[in-house]
Coordinates of C-alpha atoms and ligand atoms in Angstrom, one line a residue:
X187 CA -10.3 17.9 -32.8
X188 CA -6.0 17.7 -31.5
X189 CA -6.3 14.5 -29.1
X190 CA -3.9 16.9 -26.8
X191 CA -7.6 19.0 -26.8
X192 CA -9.9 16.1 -26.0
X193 CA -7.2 15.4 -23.3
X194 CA -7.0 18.8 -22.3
X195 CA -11.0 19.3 -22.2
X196 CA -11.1 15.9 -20.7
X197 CA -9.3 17.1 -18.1
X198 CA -11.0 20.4 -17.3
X199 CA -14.2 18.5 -17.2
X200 CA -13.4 15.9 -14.5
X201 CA -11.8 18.9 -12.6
X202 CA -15.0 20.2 -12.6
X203 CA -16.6 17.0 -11.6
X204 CA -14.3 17.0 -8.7
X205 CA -14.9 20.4 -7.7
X206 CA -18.8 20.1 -8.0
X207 CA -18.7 16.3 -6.2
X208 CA -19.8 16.4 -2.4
X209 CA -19.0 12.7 -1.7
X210 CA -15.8 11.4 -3.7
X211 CA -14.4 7.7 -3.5
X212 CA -11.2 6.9 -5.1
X213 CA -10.8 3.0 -6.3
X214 CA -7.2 2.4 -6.1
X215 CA -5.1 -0.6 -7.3
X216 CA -1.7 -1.5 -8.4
X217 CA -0.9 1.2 -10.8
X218 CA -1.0 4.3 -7.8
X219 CA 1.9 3.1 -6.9
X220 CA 4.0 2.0 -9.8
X221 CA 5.6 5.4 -10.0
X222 CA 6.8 4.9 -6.5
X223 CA 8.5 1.7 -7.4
X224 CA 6.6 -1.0 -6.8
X225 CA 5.8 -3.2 -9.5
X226 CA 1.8 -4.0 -10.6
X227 CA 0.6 -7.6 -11.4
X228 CA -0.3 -7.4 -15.1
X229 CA 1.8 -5.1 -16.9
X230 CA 3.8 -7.0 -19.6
X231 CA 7.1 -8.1 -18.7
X232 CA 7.2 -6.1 -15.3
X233 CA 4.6 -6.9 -13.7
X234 CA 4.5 -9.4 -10.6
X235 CA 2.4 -12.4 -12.7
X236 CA 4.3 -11.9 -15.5
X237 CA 7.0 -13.0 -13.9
X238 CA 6.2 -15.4 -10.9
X239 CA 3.4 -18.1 -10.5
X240 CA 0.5 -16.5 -8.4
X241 CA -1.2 -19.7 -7.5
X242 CA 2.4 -20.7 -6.2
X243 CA 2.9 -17.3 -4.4
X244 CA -0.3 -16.0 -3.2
X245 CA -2.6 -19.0 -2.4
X246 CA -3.2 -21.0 0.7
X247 CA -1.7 -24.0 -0.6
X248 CA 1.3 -23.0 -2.5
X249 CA 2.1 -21.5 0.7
X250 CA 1.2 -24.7 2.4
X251 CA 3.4 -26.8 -0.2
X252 CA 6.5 -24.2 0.3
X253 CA 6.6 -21.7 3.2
X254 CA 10.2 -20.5 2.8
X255 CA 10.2 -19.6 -0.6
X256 CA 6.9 -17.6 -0.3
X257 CA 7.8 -16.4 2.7
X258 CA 11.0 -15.2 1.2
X259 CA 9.2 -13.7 -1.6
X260 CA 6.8 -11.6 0.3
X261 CA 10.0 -10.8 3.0
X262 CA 11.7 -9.0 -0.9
X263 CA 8.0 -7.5 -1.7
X264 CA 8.0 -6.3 2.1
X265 CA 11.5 -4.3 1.8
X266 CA 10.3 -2.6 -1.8
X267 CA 7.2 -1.3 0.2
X268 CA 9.6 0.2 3.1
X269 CA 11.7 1.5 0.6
X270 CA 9.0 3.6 -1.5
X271 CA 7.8 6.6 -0.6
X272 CA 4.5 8.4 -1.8
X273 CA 4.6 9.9 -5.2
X274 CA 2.4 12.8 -6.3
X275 CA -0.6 10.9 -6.5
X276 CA -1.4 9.4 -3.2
X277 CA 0.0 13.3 -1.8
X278 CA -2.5 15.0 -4.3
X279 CA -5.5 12.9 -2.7
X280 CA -3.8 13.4 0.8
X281 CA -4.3 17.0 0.3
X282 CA -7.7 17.3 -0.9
X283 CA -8.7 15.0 1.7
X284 CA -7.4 17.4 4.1
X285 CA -8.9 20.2 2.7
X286 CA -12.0 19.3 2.2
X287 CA -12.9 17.2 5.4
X288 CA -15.5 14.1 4.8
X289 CA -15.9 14.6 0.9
X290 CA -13.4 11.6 0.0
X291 CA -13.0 8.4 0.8
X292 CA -10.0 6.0 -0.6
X293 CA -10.9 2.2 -1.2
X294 CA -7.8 0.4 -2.1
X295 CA -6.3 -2.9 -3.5
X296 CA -3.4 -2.6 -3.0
X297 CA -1.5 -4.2 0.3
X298 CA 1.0 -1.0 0.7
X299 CA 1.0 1.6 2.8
X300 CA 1.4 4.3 0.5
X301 CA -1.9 6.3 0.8
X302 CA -1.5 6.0 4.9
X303 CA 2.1 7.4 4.8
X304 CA 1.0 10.1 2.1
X305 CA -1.4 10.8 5.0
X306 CA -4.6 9.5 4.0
X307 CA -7.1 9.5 6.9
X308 CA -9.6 6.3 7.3
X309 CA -8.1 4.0 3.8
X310 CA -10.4 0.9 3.0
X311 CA -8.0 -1.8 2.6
X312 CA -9.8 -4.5 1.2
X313 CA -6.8 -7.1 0.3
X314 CA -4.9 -7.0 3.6
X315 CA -1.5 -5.5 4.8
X316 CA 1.9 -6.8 3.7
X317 CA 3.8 -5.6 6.3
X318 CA 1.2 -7.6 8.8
X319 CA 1.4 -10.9 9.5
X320 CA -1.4 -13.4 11.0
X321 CA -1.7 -17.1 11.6
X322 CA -2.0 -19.6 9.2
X323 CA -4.4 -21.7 11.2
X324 CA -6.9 -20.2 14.2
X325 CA -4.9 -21.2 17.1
X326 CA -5.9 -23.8 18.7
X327 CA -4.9 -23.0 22.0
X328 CA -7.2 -21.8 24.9
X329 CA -5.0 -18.8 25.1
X330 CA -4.3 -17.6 21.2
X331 CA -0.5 -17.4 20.9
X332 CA 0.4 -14.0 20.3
X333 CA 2.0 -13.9 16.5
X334 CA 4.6 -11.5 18.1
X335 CA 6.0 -14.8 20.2
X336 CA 6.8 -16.6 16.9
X337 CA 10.1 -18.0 16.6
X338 CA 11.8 -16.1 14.1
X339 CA 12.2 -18.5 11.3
X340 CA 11.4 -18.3 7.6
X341 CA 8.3 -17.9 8.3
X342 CA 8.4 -18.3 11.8
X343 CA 6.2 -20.5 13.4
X344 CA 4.6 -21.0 17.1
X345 CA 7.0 -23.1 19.5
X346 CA 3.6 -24.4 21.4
X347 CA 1.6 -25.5 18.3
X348 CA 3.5 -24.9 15.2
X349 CA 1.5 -23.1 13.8
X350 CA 3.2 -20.9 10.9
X351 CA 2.8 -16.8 10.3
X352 CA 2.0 -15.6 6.8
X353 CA 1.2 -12.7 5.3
X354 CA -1.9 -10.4 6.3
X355 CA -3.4 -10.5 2.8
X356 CA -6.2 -11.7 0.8
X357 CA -4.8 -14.2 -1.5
X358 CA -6.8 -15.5 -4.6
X359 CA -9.4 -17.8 -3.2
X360 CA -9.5 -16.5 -0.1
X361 CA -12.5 -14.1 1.3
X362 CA -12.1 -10.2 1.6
X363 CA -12.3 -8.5 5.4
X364 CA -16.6 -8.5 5.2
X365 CA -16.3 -4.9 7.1
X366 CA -14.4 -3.7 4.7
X367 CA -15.9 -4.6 1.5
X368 CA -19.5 -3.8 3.1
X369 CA -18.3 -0.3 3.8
X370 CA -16.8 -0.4 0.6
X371 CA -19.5 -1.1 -1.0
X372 CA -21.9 1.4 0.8
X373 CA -19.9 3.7 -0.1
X374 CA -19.9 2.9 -3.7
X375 CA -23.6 3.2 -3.3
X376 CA -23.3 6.8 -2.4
X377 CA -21.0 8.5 -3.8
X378 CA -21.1 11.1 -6.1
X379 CA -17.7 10.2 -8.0
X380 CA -16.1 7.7 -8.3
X381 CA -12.2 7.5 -9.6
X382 CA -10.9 4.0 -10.5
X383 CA -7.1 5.0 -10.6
X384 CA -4.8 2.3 -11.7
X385 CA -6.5 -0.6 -11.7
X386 CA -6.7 -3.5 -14.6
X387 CA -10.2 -4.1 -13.0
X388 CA -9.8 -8.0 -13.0
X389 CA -10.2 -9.1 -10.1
X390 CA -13.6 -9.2 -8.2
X391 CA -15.2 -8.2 -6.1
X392 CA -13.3 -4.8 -5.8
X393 CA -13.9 -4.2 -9.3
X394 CA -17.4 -4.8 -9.2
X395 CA -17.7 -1.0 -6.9
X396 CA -17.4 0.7 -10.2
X397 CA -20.5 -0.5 -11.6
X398 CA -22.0 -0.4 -8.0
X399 CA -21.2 3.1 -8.1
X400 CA -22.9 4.2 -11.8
X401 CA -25.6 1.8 -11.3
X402 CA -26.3 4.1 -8.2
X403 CA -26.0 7.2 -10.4
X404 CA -22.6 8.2 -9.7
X405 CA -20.3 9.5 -12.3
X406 CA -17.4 6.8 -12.5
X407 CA -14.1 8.5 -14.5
X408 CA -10.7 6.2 -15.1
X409 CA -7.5 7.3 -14.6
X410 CA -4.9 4.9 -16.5
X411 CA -2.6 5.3 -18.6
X412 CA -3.4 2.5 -20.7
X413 CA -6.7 0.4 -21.3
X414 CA -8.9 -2.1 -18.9
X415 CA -12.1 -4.2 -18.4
X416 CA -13.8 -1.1 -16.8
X417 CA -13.5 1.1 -19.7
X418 CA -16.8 0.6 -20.7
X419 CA -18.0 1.2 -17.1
X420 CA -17.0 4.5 -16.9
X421 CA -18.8 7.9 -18.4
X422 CA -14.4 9.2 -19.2
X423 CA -10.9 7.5 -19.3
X424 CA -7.9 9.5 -18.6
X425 CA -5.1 8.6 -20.4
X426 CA -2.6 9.2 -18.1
X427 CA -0.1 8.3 -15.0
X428 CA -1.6 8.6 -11.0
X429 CA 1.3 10.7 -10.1
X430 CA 0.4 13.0 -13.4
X431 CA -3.0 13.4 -13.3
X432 CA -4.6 13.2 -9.7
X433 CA -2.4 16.8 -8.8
X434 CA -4.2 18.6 -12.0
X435 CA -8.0 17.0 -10.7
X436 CA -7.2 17.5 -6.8
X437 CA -5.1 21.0 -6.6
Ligands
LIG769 N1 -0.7 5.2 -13.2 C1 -2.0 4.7 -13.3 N2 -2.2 3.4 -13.8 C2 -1.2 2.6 -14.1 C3 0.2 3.1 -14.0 C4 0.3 4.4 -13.5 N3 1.6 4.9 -13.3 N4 1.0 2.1 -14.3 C5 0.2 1.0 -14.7 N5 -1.1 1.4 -14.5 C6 -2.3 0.5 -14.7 C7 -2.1 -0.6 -15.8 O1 -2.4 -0.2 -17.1 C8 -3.1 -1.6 -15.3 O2 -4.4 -1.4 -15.8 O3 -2.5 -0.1 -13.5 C9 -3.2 -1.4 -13.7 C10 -2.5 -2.4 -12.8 O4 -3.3 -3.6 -13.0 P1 -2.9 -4.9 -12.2 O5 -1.5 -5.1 -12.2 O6 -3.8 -6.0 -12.6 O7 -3.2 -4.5 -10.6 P2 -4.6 -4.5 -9.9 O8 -5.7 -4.1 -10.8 O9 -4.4 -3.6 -8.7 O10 -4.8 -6.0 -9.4 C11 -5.9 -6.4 -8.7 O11 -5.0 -8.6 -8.3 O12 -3.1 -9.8 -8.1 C12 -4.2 -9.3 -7.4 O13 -4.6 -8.9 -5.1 C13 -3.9 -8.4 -6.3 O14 -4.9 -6.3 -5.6 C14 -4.4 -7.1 -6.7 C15 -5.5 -7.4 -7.7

């Protein structure tokens, strides 16, 4: 058979899936918003870790051995988030979920805020917020300094203890929000469908919820345009781009 019909029959099929599901979650990482402009971590050449040193730019202590220049680079990551806009992907999904009230539910990797301004009610974000920061250390202090007192430096820090502001996100090492990844994975549990859009499924726990989700007799489909380690998870992969395929599977 024409691969263009296996893709075209691959399509119809998860558009039925979609149609028939009653309880939808959408597993979204770095490649949702890569046609929106902002780079993913693993894709040759352009990707973020093909480029910089993660343990130097998203750990606790290469942020403790150089606070400007992670700072910095987050500050550059922080202005490519403002500056992107929803592509047809995360609108697609924002429209369905409008729709059709209840029936789906969007877990995501990523540390935009793509989904929320495409108008995605309720996202699961389970590695933090870029445009959030927090303190480094629990203050100290028998009244927490407020983070919005910092002295704006680069990064700023508290004038009473010193303490430094860093980006709201998980870095490697570092624990997901247990709300949100027991939610997360509840919902996994449940669902009738699951879409793992985007994603090189590396990094764990959030790419354990595939699994989670067939184990619990869910149908689990792929969307990506290329292969990744939860190909053999899923029951179909879609070759294709978020912004090309979630319109035809969610309009
Ligand atoms: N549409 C769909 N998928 C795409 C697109 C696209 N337009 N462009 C690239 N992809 C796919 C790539 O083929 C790859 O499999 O998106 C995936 C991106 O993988 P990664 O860069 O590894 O991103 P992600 O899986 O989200 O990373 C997981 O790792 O660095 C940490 O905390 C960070 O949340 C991140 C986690």
């Amino acid at each position: 058979m024409p691969l263009r019909e296996q893709a075209r029959l691959a399509i119809q099929a998860a558009q039925e899936a979609v149609a028939a599901a009653g309880r939808i979650v959408v597993l979204s990482g770095a490649g949702m918003s890569s046609e929106s402009g902002i780079p993913t971590f693993r894709d040759a050449q352009t990707g973020l870790w093909a480029r910089f040193d993660p343990m130097q730019l998203a750990s606790t202590e290469g942020f403790r051995s150089d606070p400007r220049l992670v700072w910095d680079w987050y500050a550059e990551r922080r202005a490519g988030v403002r500056a992107a806009v929803p592509n047809a992907g995360h609108l697609a999904l924002a429209r369905f979920a409008a729709a059709r009230p209840g029936c789906l539910q969007i877990i995501t990797q990523n540390v935009d805020d793509l989904h929320q301004r495409a108008g995605s009610p309720d996202v699961i974000r389970l590695h933090g917020d870029i445009l959030q920061s927090r303190w480094l250390d629990p203050c100290r202090a028998p009244e927490p300094c407020d983070p919005a007192t910092a002295e704006p430096e680069r990064p700023p820090h508290c004038t009473q203890c010193g303490n430094l502001l860093r980006p709201a996100v998980v870095w490697f090492g570092e624990q997901l929000p247990p709300d949100a990844l027991t939610r997360a994975e509840g919902l996994a549990r449940q669902c009738d469908l699951m879409l793992v859009v985007g994603t090189s499924g590396t990094v764990y726990p959030a790419a354990g919820l595939a699994s989670l989700a067939r184990d619990a007799g869910a149908m689990v489909l792929i969307v990506n345009p290329h292969a990744s380690d939860l190909d053999a998870v899923a029951h179909q992969c879609l070759r294709g781009t978020a912004a090309a395929v979630l319109p035809l599977l969610f309009e």
